[in-house]
GROMACS .gro file of C-alpha atoms in nm:
model
  286
    1MET     CA    1  -0.335  -1.545   1.500
    2SER     CA    2   0.010  -1.653   1.609
    3ALA     CA    3   0.031  -1.938   1.357
    4HIS     CA    4  -0.101  -1.756   1.051
    5ARG     CA    5   0.218  -1.840   0.857
    6HIS     CA    6   0.120  -2.205   0.885
    7VAL     CA    7  -0.227  -2.165   0.737
    8PRO     CA    8  -0.195  -2.354   0.406
    9ASP     CA    9  -0.203  -2.144   0.090
   10ARG     CA   10  -0.223  -2.424  -0.164
   11VAL     CA   11  -0.600  -2.463  -0.154
   12GLY     CA   12  -0.792  -2.146  -0.237
   13HIS     CA   13  -0.501  -1.926  -0.121
   14LEU     CA   14  -0.653  -1.938   0.227
   15GLY     CA   15  -0.328  -1.826   0.389
   16SER     CA   16  -0.323  -1.504   0.187
   17LEU     CA   17  -0.686  -1.438   0.270
   18VAL     CA   18  -0.624  -1.483   0.643
   19GLU     CA   19  -0.318  -1.256   0.634
   20THR     CA   20  -0.501  -0.986   0.440
   21PHE     CA   21  -0.752  -0.943   0.722
   22LEU     CA   22  -0.537  -1.066   1.011
   23PRO     CA   23  -0.591  -0.760   1.237
   24TRP     CA   24  -0.964  -0.825   1.229
   25THR     CA   25  -0.919  -1.158   1.408
   26GLY     CA   26  -0.917  -0.946   1.721
   27VAL     CA   27  -1.292  -0.897   1.681
   28ALA     CA   28  -1.327  -1.249   1.821
   29VAL     CA   29  -1.187  -1.139   2.158
   30PRO     CA   30  -1.485  -0.928   2.277
   31LEU     CA   31  -1.725  -1.187   2.131
   32LEU     CA   32  -1.555  -1.462   2.330
   33LEU     CA   33  -1.559  -1.244   2.641
   34LEU     CA   34  -1.931  -1.181   2.592
   35GLY     CA   35  -1.987  -1.555   2.567
   36ALA     CA   36  -1.793  -1.608   2.890
   37LEU     CA   37  -2.005  -1.347   3.067
   38VAL     CA   38  -2.329  -1.500   2.939
   39ARG     CA   39  -2.219  -1.839   3.065
   40ARG     CA   40  -2.086  -1.681   3.387
   41SER     CA   41  -1.777  -1.893   3.344
   42ALA     CA   42  -1.458  -1.774   3.513
   43THR     CA   43  -1.262  -2.041   3.327
   44ALA     CA   44  -1.384  -1.915   2.989
   45ALA     CA   45  -1.310  -1.556   3.087
   46VAL     CA   46  -0.953  -1.647   3.179
   47ALA     CA   47  -0.919  -1.843   2.852
   48VAL     CA   48  -1.006  -1.528   2.656
   49LEU     CA   49  -0.682  -1.376   2.785
   50LEU     CA   50  -0.481  -1.597   2.547
   51PRO     CA   51  -0.616  -1.452   2.219
   52ALA     CA   52  -0.627  -1.105   2.376
   53VAL     CA   53  -0.258  -1.117   2.471
   54THR     CA   54  -0.169  -1.270   2.134
   55TRP     CA   55  -0.345  -0.992   1.943
   56CYS     CA   56  -0.174  -0.725   2.156
   57ALA     CA   57   0.163  -0.889   2.098
   58LEU     CA   58   0.106  -0.890   1.722
   59PHE     CA   59  -0.056  -0.550   1.676
   60GLY     CA   60  -0.021  -0.349   1.996
   61GLY     CA   61   0.283  -0.164   1.861
   62THR     CA   62   0.091  -0.077   1.544
   63LEU     CA   63  -0.154   0.131   1.746
   64LEU     CA   64   0.123   0.355   1.882
   65ASP     CA   65   0.190   0.689   1.716
   66LYS     CA   66   0.539   0.654   1.569
   67ARG     CA   67   0.531   0.970   1.358
   68SER     CA   68   0.810   1.225   1.390
   69GLY     CA   69   0.950   1.522   1.198
   70GLY     CA   70   1.269   1.572   1.005
   71GLY     CA   71   1.178   1.430   0.665
   72ASP     CA   72   1.343   1.559   0.347
   73LEU     CA   73   1.085   1.432   0.101
   74THR     CA   74   0.706   1.400   0.120
   75VAL     CA   75   0.546   1.144  -0.110
   76VAL     CA   76   0.183   1.066  -0.188
   77SER     CA   77   0.033   0.765  -0.363
   78HIS     CA   78  -0.326   0.720  -0.475
   79ASN     CA   79  -0.528   0.469  -0.672
   80VAL     CA   80  -0.754   0.727  -0.832
   81ASN     CA   81  -1.006   0.476  -0.977
   82GLU     CA   82  -1.040   0.460  -1.356
   83HIS     CA   83  -1.407   0.559  -1.319
   84ASN     CA   84  -1.328   0.867  -1.109
   85PRO     CA   85  -1.590   1.128  -1.210
   86ARG     CA   86  -1.376   1.429  -1.108
   87PRO     CA   87  -1.009   1.367  -1.194
   88ALA     CA   88  -0.904   1.731  -1.173
   89ARG     CA   89  -1.060   1.776  -0.829
   90THR     CA   90  -0.884   1.464  -0.706
   91ALA     CA   91  -0.550   1.589  -0.841
   92ARG     CA   92  -0.593   1.929  -0.678
   93ALA     CA   93  -0.666   1.764  -0.343
   94LEU     CA   94  -0.344   1.564  -0.371
   95ALA     CA   95  -0.143   1.871  -0.472
   96ALA     CA   96  -0.275   2.053  -0.166
   97ALA     CA   97  -0.109   1.791   0.055
   98GLY     CA   98   0.226   1.955  -0.019
   99ALA     CA   99   0.394   1.641  -0.152
  100ASP     CA  100   0.720   1.659  -0.344
  101VAL     CA  101   0.634   1.343  -0.537
  102VAL     CA  102   0.285   1.218  -0.632
  103ALA     CA  103   0.215   0.873  -0.776
  104LEU     CA  104  -0.116   0.786  -0.937
  105GLU     CA  105  -0.249   0.443  -1.025
  106GLU     CA  106  -0.547   0.319  -1.228
  107MET     CA  107  -0.573   0.627  -1.447
  108SER     CA  108  -0.795   0.599  -1.751
  109GLY     CA  109  -0.639   0.723  -2.073
  110THR     CA  110  -0.898   0.997  -2.117
  111ALA     CA  111  -0.839   1.131  -1.764
  112VAL     CA  112  -0.459   1.160  -1.786
  113PRO     CA  113  -0.469   1.514  -1.938
  114GLU     CA  114  -0.693   1.628  -1.652
  115TYR     CA  115  -0.455   1.494  -1.388
  116ALA     CA  116  -0.157   1.641  -1.571
  117GLY     CA  117  -0.324   1.979  -1.608
  118ALA     CA  118  -0.428   2.002  -1.244
  119LEU     CA  119  -0.078   1.908  -1.120
  120ALA     CA  120   0.124   2.108  -1.375
  121SER     CA  121   0.165   2.423  -1.168
  122THR     CA  122   0.285   2.243  -0.854
  123HIS     CA  123   0.462   1.940  -1.005
  124PRO     CA  124   0.622   2.043  -1.336
  125TYR     CA  125   0.801   1.712  -1.399
  126HIS     CA  126   0.605   1.400  -1.477
  127SER     CA  127   0.597   1.070  -1.662
  128VAL     CA  128   0.300   0.850  -1.743
  129GLN     CA  129   0.344   0.486  -1.836
  130GLY     CA  130   0.021   0.305  -1.917
  131SER     CA  131  -0.223   0.350  -1.630
  132VAL     CA  132   0.034   0.470  -1.373
  133GLY     CA  133   0.218   0.800  -1.346
  134LEU     CA  134   0.465   0.997  -1.139
  135TRP     CA  135   0.462   1.374  -1.079
  136SER     CA  136   0.748   1.556  -0.908
  137THR     CA  137   0.873   1.897  -0.803
  138TYR     CA  138   1.223   1.770  -0.891
  139PRO     CA  139   1.350   1.653  -1.231
  140ILE     CA  140   1.262   1.302  -1.345
  141ALA     CA  141   1.498   1.088  -1.556
  142ASP     CA  142   1.517   0.734  -1.690
  143ALA     CA  143   1.141   0.684  -1.681
  144ARG     CA  144   1.031   0.353  -1.830
  145PRO     CA  145   0.762   0.088  -1.789
  146VAL     CA  146   0.826  -0.219  -1.574
  147ASP     CA  147   0.706  -0.545  -1.723
  148ILE     CA  148   0.476  -0.706  -1.466
  149SER     CA  149   0.168  -0.781  -1.677
  150PRO     CA  150   0.045  -0.800  -2.039
  151TRP     CA  151  -0.040  -0.428  -2.023
  152VAL     CA  152   0.155  -0.149  -1.851
  153ARG     CA  153   0.069  -0.123  -1.481
  154ALA     CA  154   0.409  -0.034  -1.336
  155MET     CA  155   0.694   0.207  -1.399
  156ARG     CA  156   1.037   0.304  -1.274
  157ALA     CA  157   1.196   0.651  -1.276
  158THR     CA  158   1.482   0.838  -1.114
  159VAL     CA  159   1.389   1.151  -0.920
  160ARG     CA  160   1.686   1.387  -0.889
  161THR     CA  161   1.635   1.532  -0.542
  162PRO     CA  162   1.866   1.795  -0.387
  163LYS     CA  163   2.017   1.511  -0.182
  164GLY     CA  164   2.084   1.285  -0.478
  165PRO     CA  165   1.896   1.043  -0.701
  166VAL     CA  166   1.621   0.818  -0.571
  167ALA     CA  167   1.468   0.529  -0.767
  168PHE     CA  168   1.088   0.547  -0.766
  169TYR     CA  169   0.865   0.259  -0.864
  170VAL     CA  170   0.491   0.301  -0.916
  171ALA     CA  171   0.289  -0.019  -0.939
  172HIS     CA  172  -0.068  -0.142  -0.952
  173LEU     CA  173  -0.081  -0.518  -0.911
  174MET     CA  174  -0.376  -0.712  -1.046
  175SER     CA  175  -0.699  -0.728  -0.852
  176VAL     CA  176  -0.796  -1.035  -0.654
  177ARG     CA  177  -1.133  -1.202  -0.640
  178VAL     CA  178  -1.309  -1.437  -0.399
  179THR     CA  179  -1.502  -1.705  -0.588
  180ALA     CA  180  -1.673  -2.028  -0.491
  181SER     CA  181  -1.468  -2.233  -0.738
  182SER     CA  182  -1.116  -2.102  -0.678
  183GLY     CA  183  -1.138  -1.935  -0.336
  184PHE     CA  184  -0.914  -1.630  -0.297
  185ALA     CA  185  -0.800  -1.596  -0.661
  186THR     CA  186  -0.459  -1.427  -0.655
  187GLY     CA  187  -0.265  -1.598  -0.934
  188ALA     CA  188  -0.225  -1.297  -1.165
  189ARG     CA  189  -0.142  -1.066  -0.875
  190ASP     CA  190   0.116  -1.304  -0.733
  191ALA     CA  191   0.286  -1.346  -1.072
  192ALA     CA  192   0.302  -0.967  -1.110
  193ALA     CA  193   0.451  -0.938  -0.761
  194ARG     CA  194   0.726  -1.181  -0.853
  195ARG     CA  195   0.813  -0.980  -1.164
  196LEU     CA  196   0.813  -0.658  -0.964
  197GLY     CA  197   1.033  -0.822  -0.703
  198ALA     CA  198   1.281  -0.919  -0.974
  199ALA     CA  199   1.295  -0.557  -1.093
  200LEU     CA  200   1.357  -0.438  -0.738
  201ARG     CA  201   1.630  -0.698  -0.696
  202ALA     CA  202   1.805  -0.564  -1.007
  203GLU     CA  203   1.780  -0.198  -0.897
  204THR     CA  204   2.126  -0.040  -0.868
  205LEU     CA  205   2.042   0.284  -0.688
  206PRO     CA  206   2.077   0.240  -0.311
  207ARG     CA  207   1.770   0.451  -0.230
  208THR     CA  208   1.441   0.306  -0.356
  209VAL     CA  209   1.076   0.396  -0.297
  210LEU     CA  210   0.780   0.187  -0.414
  211LEU     CA  211   0.442   0.360  -0.430
  212GLY     CA  212   0.126   0.188  -0.535
  213ASP     CA  213  -0.174  -0.035  -0.495
  214LEU     CA  214  -0.045  -0.387  -0.436
  215ASN     CA  215  -0.393  -0.535  -0.386
  216GLY     CA  216  -0.255  -0.701  -0.077
  217THR     CA  217  -0.128  -0.618   0.268
  218PHE     CA  218   0.231  -0.613   0.388
  219ASP     CA  219   0.161  -0.932   0.586
  220ASP     CA  220   0.046  -1.129   0.281
  221ARG     CA  221   0.308  -1.399   0.223
  222ALA     CA  222   0.229  -1.406  -0.151
  223LEU     CA  223   0.387  -1.061  -0.186
  224ALA     CA  224   0.715  -1.168  -0.025
  225ALA     CA  225   0.908  -1.112  -0.350
  226VAL     CA  226   0.838  -0.741  -0.295
  227THR     CA  227   0.794  -0.701   0.079
  228SER     CA  228   1.108  -0.897   0.171
  229ARG     CA  229   1.318  -0.634  -0.007
  230LEU     CA  230   1.151  -0.322   0.130
  231ARG     CA  231   1.022  -0.177   0.457
  232SER     CA  232   0.677  -0.038   0.524
  233ALA     CA  233   0.660   0.335   0.598
  234GLN     CA  234   0.331   0.282   0.782
  235ALA     CA  235   0.471   0.005   1.003
  236GLU     CA  236   0.780   0.209   1.096
  237ALA     CA  237   0.643   0.561   1.117
  238GLY     CA  238   0.264   0.554   1.117
  239ALA     CA  239  -0.013   0.567   1.374
  240GLY     CA  240  -0.253   0.277   1.361
  241PHE     CA  241  -0.317   0.040   1.074
  242GLY     CA  242  -0.366   0.305   0.807
  243PHE     CA  243  -0.638   0.109   0.628
  244THR     CA  244  -0.708   0.241   0.278
  245TRP     CA  245  -0.976   0.026   0.114
  246PRO     CA  246  -1.264   0.064   0.060
  247ALA     CA  247  -1.264   0.437   0.118
  248ALA     CA  248  -1.614   0.441   0.268
  249PHE     CA  249  -1.518   0.192   0.542
  250PRO     CA  250  -1.151   0.088   0.515
  251VAL     CA  251  -1.076  -0.266   0.633
  252ALA     CA  252  -0.734  -0.334   0.477
  253ARG     CA  253  -0.421  -0.143   0.380
  254ILE     CA  254  -0.356  -0.247   0.022
  255ASP     CA  255  -0.209   0.089  -0.085
  256GLN     CA  256   0.155   0.095   0.015
  257ILE     CA  257   0.461   0.315   0.054
  258LEU     CA  258   0.762   0.084   0.081
  259VAL     CA  259   1.124   0.194   0.104
  260ARG     CA  260   1.486   0.082   0.099
  261GLY     CA  261   1.788   0.296   0.183
  262VAL     CA  262   1.578   0.581   0.327
  263ASP     CA  263   1.419   0.633   0.669
  264PRO     CA  264   1.042   0.686   0.706
  265ARG     CA  265   0.970   0.962   0.957
  266SER     CA  266   0.592   0.979   0.924
  267SER     CA  267   0.311   0.801   0.744
  268TRP     CA  268  -0.059   0.876   0.722
  269THR     CA  269  -0.372   0.854   0.507
  270LEU     CA  270  -0.524   1.158   0.338
  271PRO     CA  271  -0.896   1.247   0.328
  272ALA     CA  272  -1.115   1.062   0.081
  273THR     CA  273  -1.139   1.181  -0.280
  274ASP     CA  274  -1.375   1.063  -0.553
  275SER     CA  275  -1.192   0.729  -0.560
  276ASP     CA  276  -1.277   0.405  -0.382
  277HIS     CA  277  -0.930   0.410  -0.218
  278LEU     CA  278  -0.784   0.653   0.034
  279PRO     CA  279  -0.460   0.830  -0.064
  280VAL     CA  280  -0.149   0.752   0.144
  281ALA     CA  281   0.141   0.982   0.231
  282ALA     CA  282   0.479   0.959   0.400
  283GLY     CA  283   0.765   1.184   0.506
  284LEU     CA  284   1.105   1.031   0.424
  285LYS     CA  285   1.457   1.115   0.543
  286LEU     CA  286   1.707   1.073   0.260
   0.00000   0.00000   0.00000
């Protein structure tokens, strides 16, 4: 747990795999304790304290409720699943969350009009680029795709809030696979993360928000091109891990709200929709 940064990533991207599910290493603690009790070994029971203390040092603060009020802007992000059978119902559920800005990822082309129609009355300004889109209660300008893959999976736009412009990025990095031949296959995702990181590095507006499905956790070293430039709203202002995938039994937070130049005041997950991901939300102080 404490040396996860030293797990090699060259062979099968094992380091990324470990970091994706790092909080779950704590499951070993009660299993080790059970083994100590079965053996009736005081030495083994004392030895279990080491991984227990290590896990608490790494993640104990995550379990605290760090949410507070005072945000100026509420944002929501959701991978809606291209096979979502009820796009309009999903969009209405997101609109009911009271967000000022809503980002959607993995939209199918045929479903875009349904999302747009369901959000039109609450979020009159929007831009769709490829399979991602941004809806806002405030005017949107300078919307354009961001080149991270052979097809459009990311965009950048300026949202003109009452407190000034904010650069919004919406991104859906490539999926990862676990195979017998290549291990944790992340090559396409990692390349897209590097391109997205370059776009963030070139951003001139001081206030930046990234919403999207990164197909990786904030701890995953392979996403450092992105995560080294931004802060996690969930880590700073959430309660718990905020796992988002899969929706039926979330085990990892791969859907992110990352910021620079703004202060997260709260972060949470929304109830499940007809997608295989949970939506995420955050209150931001501009």
